[in-house]
mmCIF file of C-alpha atoms in Angstrom:
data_model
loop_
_atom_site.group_PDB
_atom_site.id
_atom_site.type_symbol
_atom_site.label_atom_id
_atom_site.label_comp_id
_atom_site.label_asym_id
_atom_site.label_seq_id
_atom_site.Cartn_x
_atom_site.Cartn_y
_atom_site.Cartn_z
ATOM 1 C CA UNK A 98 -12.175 56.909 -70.414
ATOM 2 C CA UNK A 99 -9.066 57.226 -67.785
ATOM 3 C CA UNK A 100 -8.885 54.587 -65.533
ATOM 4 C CA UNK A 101 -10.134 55.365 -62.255
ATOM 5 C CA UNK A 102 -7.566 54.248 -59.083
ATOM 6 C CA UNK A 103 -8.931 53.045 -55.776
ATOM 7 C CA UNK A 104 -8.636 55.167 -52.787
ATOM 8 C CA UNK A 105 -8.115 52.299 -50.726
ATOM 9 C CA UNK A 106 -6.110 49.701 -51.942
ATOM 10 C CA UNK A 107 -4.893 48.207 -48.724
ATOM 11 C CA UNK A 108 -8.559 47.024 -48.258
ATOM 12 C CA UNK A 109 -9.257 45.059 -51.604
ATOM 13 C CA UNK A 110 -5.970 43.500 -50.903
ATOM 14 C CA UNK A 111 -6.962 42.263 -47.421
ATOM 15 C CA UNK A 112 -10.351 41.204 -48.876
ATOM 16 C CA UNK A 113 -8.708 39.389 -51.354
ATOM 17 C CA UNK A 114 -6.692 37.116 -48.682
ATOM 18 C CA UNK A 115 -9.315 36.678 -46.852
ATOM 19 C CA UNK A 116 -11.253 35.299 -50.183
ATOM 20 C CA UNK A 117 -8.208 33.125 -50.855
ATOM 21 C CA UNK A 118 -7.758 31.739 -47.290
ATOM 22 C CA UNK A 119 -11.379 30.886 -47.392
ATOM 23 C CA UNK A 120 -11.111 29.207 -50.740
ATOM 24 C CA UNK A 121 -8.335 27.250 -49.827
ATOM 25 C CA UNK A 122 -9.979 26.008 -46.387
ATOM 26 C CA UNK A 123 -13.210 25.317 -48.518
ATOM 27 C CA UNK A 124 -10.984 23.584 -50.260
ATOM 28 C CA UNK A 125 -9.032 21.340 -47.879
ATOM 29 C CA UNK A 126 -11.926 20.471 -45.706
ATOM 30 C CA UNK A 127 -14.085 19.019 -48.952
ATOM 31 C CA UNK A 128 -10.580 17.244 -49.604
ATOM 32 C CA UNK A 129 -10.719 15.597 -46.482
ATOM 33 C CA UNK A 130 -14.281 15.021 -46.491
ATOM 34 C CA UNK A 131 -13.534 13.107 -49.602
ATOM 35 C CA UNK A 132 -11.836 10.525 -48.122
ATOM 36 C CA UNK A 133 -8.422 11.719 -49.368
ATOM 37 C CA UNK A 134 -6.965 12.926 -45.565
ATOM 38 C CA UNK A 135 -7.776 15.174 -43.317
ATOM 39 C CA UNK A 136 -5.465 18.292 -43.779
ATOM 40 C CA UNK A 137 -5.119 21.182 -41.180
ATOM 41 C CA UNK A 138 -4.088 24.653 -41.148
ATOM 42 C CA UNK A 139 -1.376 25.136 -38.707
ATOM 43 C CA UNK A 140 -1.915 28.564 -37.769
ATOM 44 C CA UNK A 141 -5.932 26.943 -36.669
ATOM 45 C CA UNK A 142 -4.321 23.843 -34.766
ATOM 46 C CA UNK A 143 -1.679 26.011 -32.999
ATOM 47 C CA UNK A 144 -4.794 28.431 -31.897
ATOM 48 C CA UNK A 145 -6.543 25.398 -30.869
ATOM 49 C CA UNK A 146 -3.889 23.945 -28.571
ATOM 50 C CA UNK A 147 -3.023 27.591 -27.100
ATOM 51 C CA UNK A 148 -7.191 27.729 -26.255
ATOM 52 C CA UNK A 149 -7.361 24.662 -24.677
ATOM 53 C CA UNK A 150 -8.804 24.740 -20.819
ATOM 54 C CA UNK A 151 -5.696 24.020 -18.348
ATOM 55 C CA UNK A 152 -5.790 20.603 -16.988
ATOM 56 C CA UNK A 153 -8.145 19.685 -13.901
ATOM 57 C CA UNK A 154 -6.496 17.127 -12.890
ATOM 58 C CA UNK A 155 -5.381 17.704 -9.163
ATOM 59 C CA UNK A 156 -5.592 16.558 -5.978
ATOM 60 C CA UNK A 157 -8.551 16.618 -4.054
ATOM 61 C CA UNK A 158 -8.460 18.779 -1.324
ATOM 62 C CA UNK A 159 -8.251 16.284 2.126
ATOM 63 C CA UNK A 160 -8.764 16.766 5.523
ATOM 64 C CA UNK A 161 -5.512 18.564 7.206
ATOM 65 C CA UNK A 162 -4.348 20.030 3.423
ATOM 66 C CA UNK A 163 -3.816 23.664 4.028
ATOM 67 C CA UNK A 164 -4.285 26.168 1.287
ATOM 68 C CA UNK A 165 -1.552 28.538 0.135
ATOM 69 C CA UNK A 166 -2.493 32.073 -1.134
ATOM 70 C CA UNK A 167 -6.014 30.618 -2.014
ATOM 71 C CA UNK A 168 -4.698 27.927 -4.792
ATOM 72 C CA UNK A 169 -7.172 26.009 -5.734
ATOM 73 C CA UNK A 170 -5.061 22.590 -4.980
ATOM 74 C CA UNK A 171 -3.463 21.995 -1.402
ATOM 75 C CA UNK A 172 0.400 22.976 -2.195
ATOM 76 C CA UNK A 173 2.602 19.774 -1.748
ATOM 77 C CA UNK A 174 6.452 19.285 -2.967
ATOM 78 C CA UNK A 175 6.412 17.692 -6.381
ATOM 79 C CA UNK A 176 3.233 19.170 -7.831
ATOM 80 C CA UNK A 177 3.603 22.004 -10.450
ATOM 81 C CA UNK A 178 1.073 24.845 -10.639
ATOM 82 C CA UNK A 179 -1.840 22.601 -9.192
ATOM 83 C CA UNK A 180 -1.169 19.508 -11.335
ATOM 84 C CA UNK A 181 -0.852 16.134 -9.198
ATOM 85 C CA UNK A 182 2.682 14.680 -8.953
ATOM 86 C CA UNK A 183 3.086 11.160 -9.414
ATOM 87 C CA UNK A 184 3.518 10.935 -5.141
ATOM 88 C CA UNK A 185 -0.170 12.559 -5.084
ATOM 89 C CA UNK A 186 -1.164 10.322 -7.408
ATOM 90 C CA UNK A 187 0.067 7.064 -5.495
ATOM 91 C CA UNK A 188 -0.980 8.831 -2.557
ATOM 92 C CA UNK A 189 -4.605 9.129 -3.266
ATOM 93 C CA UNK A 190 -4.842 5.466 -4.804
ATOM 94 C CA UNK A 191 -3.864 4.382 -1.109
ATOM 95 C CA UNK A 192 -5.763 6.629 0.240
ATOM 96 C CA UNK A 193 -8.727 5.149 -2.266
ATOM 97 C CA UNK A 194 -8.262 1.700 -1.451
ATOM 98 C CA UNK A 195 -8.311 1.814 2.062
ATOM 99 C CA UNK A 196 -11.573 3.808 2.799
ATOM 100 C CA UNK A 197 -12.969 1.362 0.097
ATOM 101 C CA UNK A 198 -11.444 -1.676 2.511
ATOM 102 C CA UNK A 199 -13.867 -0.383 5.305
ATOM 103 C CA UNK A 200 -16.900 -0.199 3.164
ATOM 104 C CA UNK A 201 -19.583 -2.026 4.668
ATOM 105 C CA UNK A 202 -20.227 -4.884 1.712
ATOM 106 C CA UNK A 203 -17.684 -7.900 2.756
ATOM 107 C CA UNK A 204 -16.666 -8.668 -0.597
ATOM 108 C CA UNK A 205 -16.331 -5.114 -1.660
ATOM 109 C CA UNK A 206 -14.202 -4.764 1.229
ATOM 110 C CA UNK A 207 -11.658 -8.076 0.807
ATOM 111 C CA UNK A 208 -10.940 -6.874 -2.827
ATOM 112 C CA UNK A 209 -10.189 -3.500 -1.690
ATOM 113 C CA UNK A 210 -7.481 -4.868 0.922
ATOM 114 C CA UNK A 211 -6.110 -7.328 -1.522
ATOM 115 C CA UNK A 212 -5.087 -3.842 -3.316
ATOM 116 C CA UNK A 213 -2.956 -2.785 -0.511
ATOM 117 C CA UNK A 214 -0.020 -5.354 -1.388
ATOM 118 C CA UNK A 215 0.876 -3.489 -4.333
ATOM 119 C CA UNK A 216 1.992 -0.193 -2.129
ATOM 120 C CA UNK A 217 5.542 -0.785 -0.989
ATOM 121 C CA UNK A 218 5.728 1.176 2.337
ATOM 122 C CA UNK A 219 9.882 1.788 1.172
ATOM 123 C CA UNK A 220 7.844 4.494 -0.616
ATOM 124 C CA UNK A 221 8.085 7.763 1.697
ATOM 125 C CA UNK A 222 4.965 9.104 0.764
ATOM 126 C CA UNK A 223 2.812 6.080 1.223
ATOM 127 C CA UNK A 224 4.489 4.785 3.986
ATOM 128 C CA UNK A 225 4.073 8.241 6.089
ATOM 129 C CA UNK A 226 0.185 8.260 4.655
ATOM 130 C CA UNK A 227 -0.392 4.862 5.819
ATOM 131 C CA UNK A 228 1.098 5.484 9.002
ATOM 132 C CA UNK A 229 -0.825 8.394 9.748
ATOM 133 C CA UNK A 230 -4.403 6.240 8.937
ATOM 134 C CA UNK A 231 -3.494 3.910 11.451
ATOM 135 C CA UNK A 232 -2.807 6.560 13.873
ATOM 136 C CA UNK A 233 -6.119 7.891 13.413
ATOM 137 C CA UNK A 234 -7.712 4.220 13.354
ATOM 138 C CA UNK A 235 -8.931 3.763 16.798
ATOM 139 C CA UNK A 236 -10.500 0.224 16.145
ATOM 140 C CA UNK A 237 -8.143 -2.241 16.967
ATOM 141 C CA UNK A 238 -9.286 -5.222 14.237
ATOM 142 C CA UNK A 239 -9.256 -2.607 11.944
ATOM 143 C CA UNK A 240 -5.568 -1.637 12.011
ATOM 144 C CA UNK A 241 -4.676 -5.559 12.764
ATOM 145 C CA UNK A 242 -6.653 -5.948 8.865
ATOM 146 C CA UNK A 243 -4.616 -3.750 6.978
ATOM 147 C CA UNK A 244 -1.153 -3.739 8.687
ATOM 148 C CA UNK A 245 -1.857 -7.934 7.467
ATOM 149 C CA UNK A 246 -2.730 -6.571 4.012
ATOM 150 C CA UNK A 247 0.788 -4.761 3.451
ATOM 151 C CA UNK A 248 3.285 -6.466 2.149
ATOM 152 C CA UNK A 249 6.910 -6.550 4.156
ATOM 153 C CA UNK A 250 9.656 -4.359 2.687
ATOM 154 C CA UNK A 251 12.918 -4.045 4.017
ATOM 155 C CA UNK A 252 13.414 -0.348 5.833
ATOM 156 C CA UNK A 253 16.043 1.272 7.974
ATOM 157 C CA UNK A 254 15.425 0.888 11.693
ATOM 158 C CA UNK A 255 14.712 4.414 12.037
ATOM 159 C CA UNK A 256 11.626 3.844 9.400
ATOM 160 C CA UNK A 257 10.369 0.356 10.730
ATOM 161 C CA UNK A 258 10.195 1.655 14.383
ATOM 162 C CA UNK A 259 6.627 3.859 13.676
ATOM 163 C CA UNK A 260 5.553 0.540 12.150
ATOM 164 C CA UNK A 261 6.292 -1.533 14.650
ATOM 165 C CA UNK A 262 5.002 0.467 17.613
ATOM 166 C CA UNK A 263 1.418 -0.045 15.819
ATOM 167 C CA UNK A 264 2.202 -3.720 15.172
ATOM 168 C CA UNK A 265 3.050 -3.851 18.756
ATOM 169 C CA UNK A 266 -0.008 -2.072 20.201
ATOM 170 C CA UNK A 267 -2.059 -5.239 18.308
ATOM 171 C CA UNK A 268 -0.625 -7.396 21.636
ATOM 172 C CA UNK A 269 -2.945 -5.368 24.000
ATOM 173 C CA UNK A 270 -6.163 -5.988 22.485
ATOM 174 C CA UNK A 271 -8.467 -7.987 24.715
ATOM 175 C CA UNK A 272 -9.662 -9.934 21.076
ATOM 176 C CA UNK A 273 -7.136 -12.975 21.087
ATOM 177 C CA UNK A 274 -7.586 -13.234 17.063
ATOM 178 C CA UNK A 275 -6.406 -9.589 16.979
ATOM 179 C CA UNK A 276 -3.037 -10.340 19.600
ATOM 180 C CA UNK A 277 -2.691 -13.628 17.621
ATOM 181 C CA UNK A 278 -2.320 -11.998 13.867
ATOM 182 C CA UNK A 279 -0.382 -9.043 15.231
ATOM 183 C CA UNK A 280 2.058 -11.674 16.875
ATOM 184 C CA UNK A 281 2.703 -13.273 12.977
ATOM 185 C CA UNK A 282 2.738 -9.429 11.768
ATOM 186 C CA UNK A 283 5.251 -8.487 14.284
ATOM 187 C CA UNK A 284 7.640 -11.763 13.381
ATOM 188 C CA UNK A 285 7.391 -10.910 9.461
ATOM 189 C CA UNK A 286 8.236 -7.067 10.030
ATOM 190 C CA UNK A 287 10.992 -6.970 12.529
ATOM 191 C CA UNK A 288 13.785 -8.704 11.817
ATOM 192 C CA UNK A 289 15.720 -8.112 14.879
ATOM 193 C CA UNK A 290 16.837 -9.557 18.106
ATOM 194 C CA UNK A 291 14.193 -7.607 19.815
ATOM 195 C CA UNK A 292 11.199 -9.869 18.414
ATOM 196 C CA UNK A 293 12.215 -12.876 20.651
ATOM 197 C CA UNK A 294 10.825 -11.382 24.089
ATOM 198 C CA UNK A 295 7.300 -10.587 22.197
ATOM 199 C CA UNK A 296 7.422 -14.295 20.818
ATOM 200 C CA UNK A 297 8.256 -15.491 24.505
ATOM 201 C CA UNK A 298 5.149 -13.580 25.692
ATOM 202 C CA UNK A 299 3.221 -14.964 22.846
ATOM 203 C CA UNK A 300 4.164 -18.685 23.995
ATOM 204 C CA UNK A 301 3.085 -17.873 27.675
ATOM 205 C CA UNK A 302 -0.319 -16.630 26.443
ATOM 206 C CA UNK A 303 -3.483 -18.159 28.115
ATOM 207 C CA UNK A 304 -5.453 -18.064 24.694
ATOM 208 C CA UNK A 305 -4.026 -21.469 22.558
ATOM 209 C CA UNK A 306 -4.444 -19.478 19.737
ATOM 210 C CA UNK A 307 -2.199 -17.187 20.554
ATOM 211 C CA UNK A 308 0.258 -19.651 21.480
ATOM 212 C CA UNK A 309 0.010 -21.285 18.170
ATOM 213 C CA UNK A 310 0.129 -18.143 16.574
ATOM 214 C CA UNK A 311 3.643 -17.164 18.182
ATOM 215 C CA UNK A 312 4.670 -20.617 17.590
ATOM 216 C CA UNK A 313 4.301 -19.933 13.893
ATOM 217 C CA UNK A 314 5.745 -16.335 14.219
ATOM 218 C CA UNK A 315 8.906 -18.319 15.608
ATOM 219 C CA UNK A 316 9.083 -19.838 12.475
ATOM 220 C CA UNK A 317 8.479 -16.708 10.536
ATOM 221 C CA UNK A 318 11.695 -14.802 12.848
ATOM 222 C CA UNK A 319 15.045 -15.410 12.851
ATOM 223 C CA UNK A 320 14.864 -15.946 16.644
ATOM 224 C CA UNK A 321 16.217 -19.200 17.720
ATOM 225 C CA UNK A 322 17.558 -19.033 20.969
ATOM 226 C CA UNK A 323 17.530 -21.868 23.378
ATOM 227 C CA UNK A 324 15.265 -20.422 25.425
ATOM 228 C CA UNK A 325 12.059 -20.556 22.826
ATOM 229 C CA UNK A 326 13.376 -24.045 22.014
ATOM 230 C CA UNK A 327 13.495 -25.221 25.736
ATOM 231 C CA UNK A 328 9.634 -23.797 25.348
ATOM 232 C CA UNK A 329 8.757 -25.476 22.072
ATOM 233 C CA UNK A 330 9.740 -28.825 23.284
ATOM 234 C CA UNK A 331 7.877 -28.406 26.632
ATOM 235 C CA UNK A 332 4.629 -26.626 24.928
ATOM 236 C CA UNK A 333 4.954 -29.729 22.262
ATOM 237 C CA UNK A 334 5.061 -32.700 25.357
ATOM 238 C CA UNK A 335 2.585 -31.354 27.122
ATOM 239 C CA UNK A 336 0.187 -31.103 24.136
ATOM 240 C CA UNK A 337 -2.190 -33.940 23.254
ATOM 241 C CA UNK A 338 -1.054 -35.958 20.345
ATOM 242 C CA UNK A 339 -2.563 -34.973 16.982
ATOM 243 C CA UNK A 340 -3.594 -31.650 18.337
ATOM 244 C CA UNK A 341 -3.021 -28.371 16.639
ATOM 245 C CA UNK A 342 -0.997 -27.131 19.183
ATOM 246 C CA UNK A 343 1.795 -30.048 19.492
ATOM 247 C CA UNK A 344 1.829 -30.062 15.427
ATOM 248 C CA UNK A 345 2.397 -26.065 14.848
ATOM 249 C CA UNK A 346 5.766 -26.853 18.340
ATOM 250 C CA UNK A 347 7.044 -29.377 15.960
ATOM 251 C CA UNK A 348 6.949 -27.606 12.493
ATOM 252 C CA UNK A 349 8.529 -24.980 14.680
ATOM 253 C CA UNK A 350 11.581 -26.843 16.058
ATOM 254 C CA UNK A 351 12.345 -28.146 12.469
ATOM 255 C CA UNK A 352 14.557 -24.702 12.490
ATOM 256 C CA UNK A 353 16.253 -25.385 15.713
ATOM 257 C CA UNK A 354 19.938 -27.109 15.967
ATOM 258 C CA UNK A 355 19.321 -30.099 18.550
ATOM 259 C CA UNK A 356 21.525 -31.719 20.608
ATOM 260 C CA UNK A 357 20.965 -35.963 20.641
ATOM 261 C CA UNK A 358 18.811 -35.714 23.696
ATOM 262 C CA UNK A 359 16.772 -32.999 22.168
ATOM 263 C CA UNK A 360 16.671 -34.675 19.113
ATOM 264 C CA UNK A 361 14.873 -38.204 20.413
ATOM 265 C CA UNK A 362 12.527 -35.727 22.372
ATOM 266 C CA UNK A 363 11.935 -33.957 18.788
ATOM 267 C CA UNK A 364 11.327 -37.432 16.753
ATOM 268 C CA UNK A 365 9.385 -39.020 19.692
ATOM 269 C CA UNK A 366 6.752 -35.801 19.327
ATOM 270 C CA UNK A 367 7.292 -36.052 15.268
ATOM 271 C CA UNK A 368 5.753 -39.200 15.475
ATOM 272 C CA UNK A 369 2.161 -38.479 16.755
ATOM 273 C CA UNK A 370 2.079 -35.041 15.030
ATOM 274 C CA UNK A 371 0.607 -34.289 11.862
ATOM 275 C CA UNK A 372 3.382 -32.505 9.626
ATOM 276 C CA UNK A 373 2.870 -30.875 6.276
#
């Protein structure tokens, strides 16, 4: 009997891949099933990774972000197609830990600020996003708490001076604690000849803690003019022995060049003054 030929041989060839490619994935999944390694197709893995949803991580959309085009992320330089850049990244950690810093829970709130000495404001980003939260901080304590929390890096003038106009602001609160800690924030920030009329002010203060707190912000500046130490050795001999006061005028002076007559003045004052 002749041999009768297929009218369609294209299609029992493709059936017969197809019953080979599913024979040899049978194959290699009950191979690595069996404990002998898990072998993949590369044409399946490659379809796998090319299916794969498009990362979600982005960052979240914040008061003032404006939207471009209606993105679904706020367009800022650095960030590709929606996906965070490393500045958003730092930027919404800072952003994290200081709304977490005003939580209501105390301890909650100290381990929150503790967090804030690992930003260095030398960073543009953070320092322009910290800057603008204390511009929008109205509470006075509040912006005394985490300018305190920061930890000093060296800037240009031009980028210290936003800084230290909110440092400064600190010396008009009515709250002495407040005008005392932004006096020792002040000293540790600027650097300048321009902190020794705030430090002067500080001295003249009618709260003592204030005083004390500019007499350790002397310590903390590179001011030493003869002026403050004409007013550390007066503030110091008109303090009560053993009192807070005439010890933080003496620790203070320690930095000072004396003449001899200064000098007996200084040791006299040493004597009755507790010094660590």
């Amino acid at each position: 009997m002749p041999i009768r030929r297929s009218r369609h041989p294209a299609g029992y060839a493709a059936i017969a891949a197809v019953a080979f490619a599913c024979g040899w994935f049978t194959a290699s999944w009950s191979k690595g099933r069996g404990g002998h390694g898990e072998v993949r197709s590369a044409a399946v893995a490659s379809a796998a990774a090319s299916a794969a949803p498009p990362s979600a991580a982005g960052p979240l959309l914040e008061e003032g972000d404006e939207m471009d085009g209606g993105d679904a992320h706020p367009r800022r330089e650095g960030s590709v197609a929606g996906i965070a850049s490393v500045d958003d990244l730092n930027r919404s950690a800072l952003l994290a830990a200081l709304n977490c810093s005003d939580s209501g829970q105390e301890t909650k709130s100290q381990g929150c600020l503790a967090q804030l000495a690992r930003f260095s404001l030398s960073d543009p980003q953070i320092r322009d996003t910290f800057l603008d939260y204390l511009a929008a901080t109205r509470d006075p304590s509040r912006r005394q708490e985490v300018i305190s929390a920061m930890t000093p890096s060296p800037l240009s003038t031009d980028q210290l001076a936003p800084l230290l106009a909110q440092i400064q602001s600190l010396r008009e609160a009515e709250d002495p604690r407040i005008r005392a800690a932004g006096l020792v924030s002040l000293a540790q920030w600027d650097r300048s000849a321009a902190i020794e009329r705030p430090l002067r002010e500080g001295l003249d203060d009618a709260d003592p803690d204030v005083v004390r707190a500019a007499m350790t912000a002397v310590s903390l500046s590179n001011a030493r003019s003869d002026e403050l130490k004409q007013t550390l050795l007066l503030l110091a001999g008109d303090s009560p022995p053993g009192s807070e006061l005439r010890d933080a005028a003496v620790t203070a002076l320690r930095d000072f060049s004396l003449d001899a007559r200064e000098f007996a003045i200084y040791q006299h004052l040493a004597g009755s003054a507790r010094l660590p």
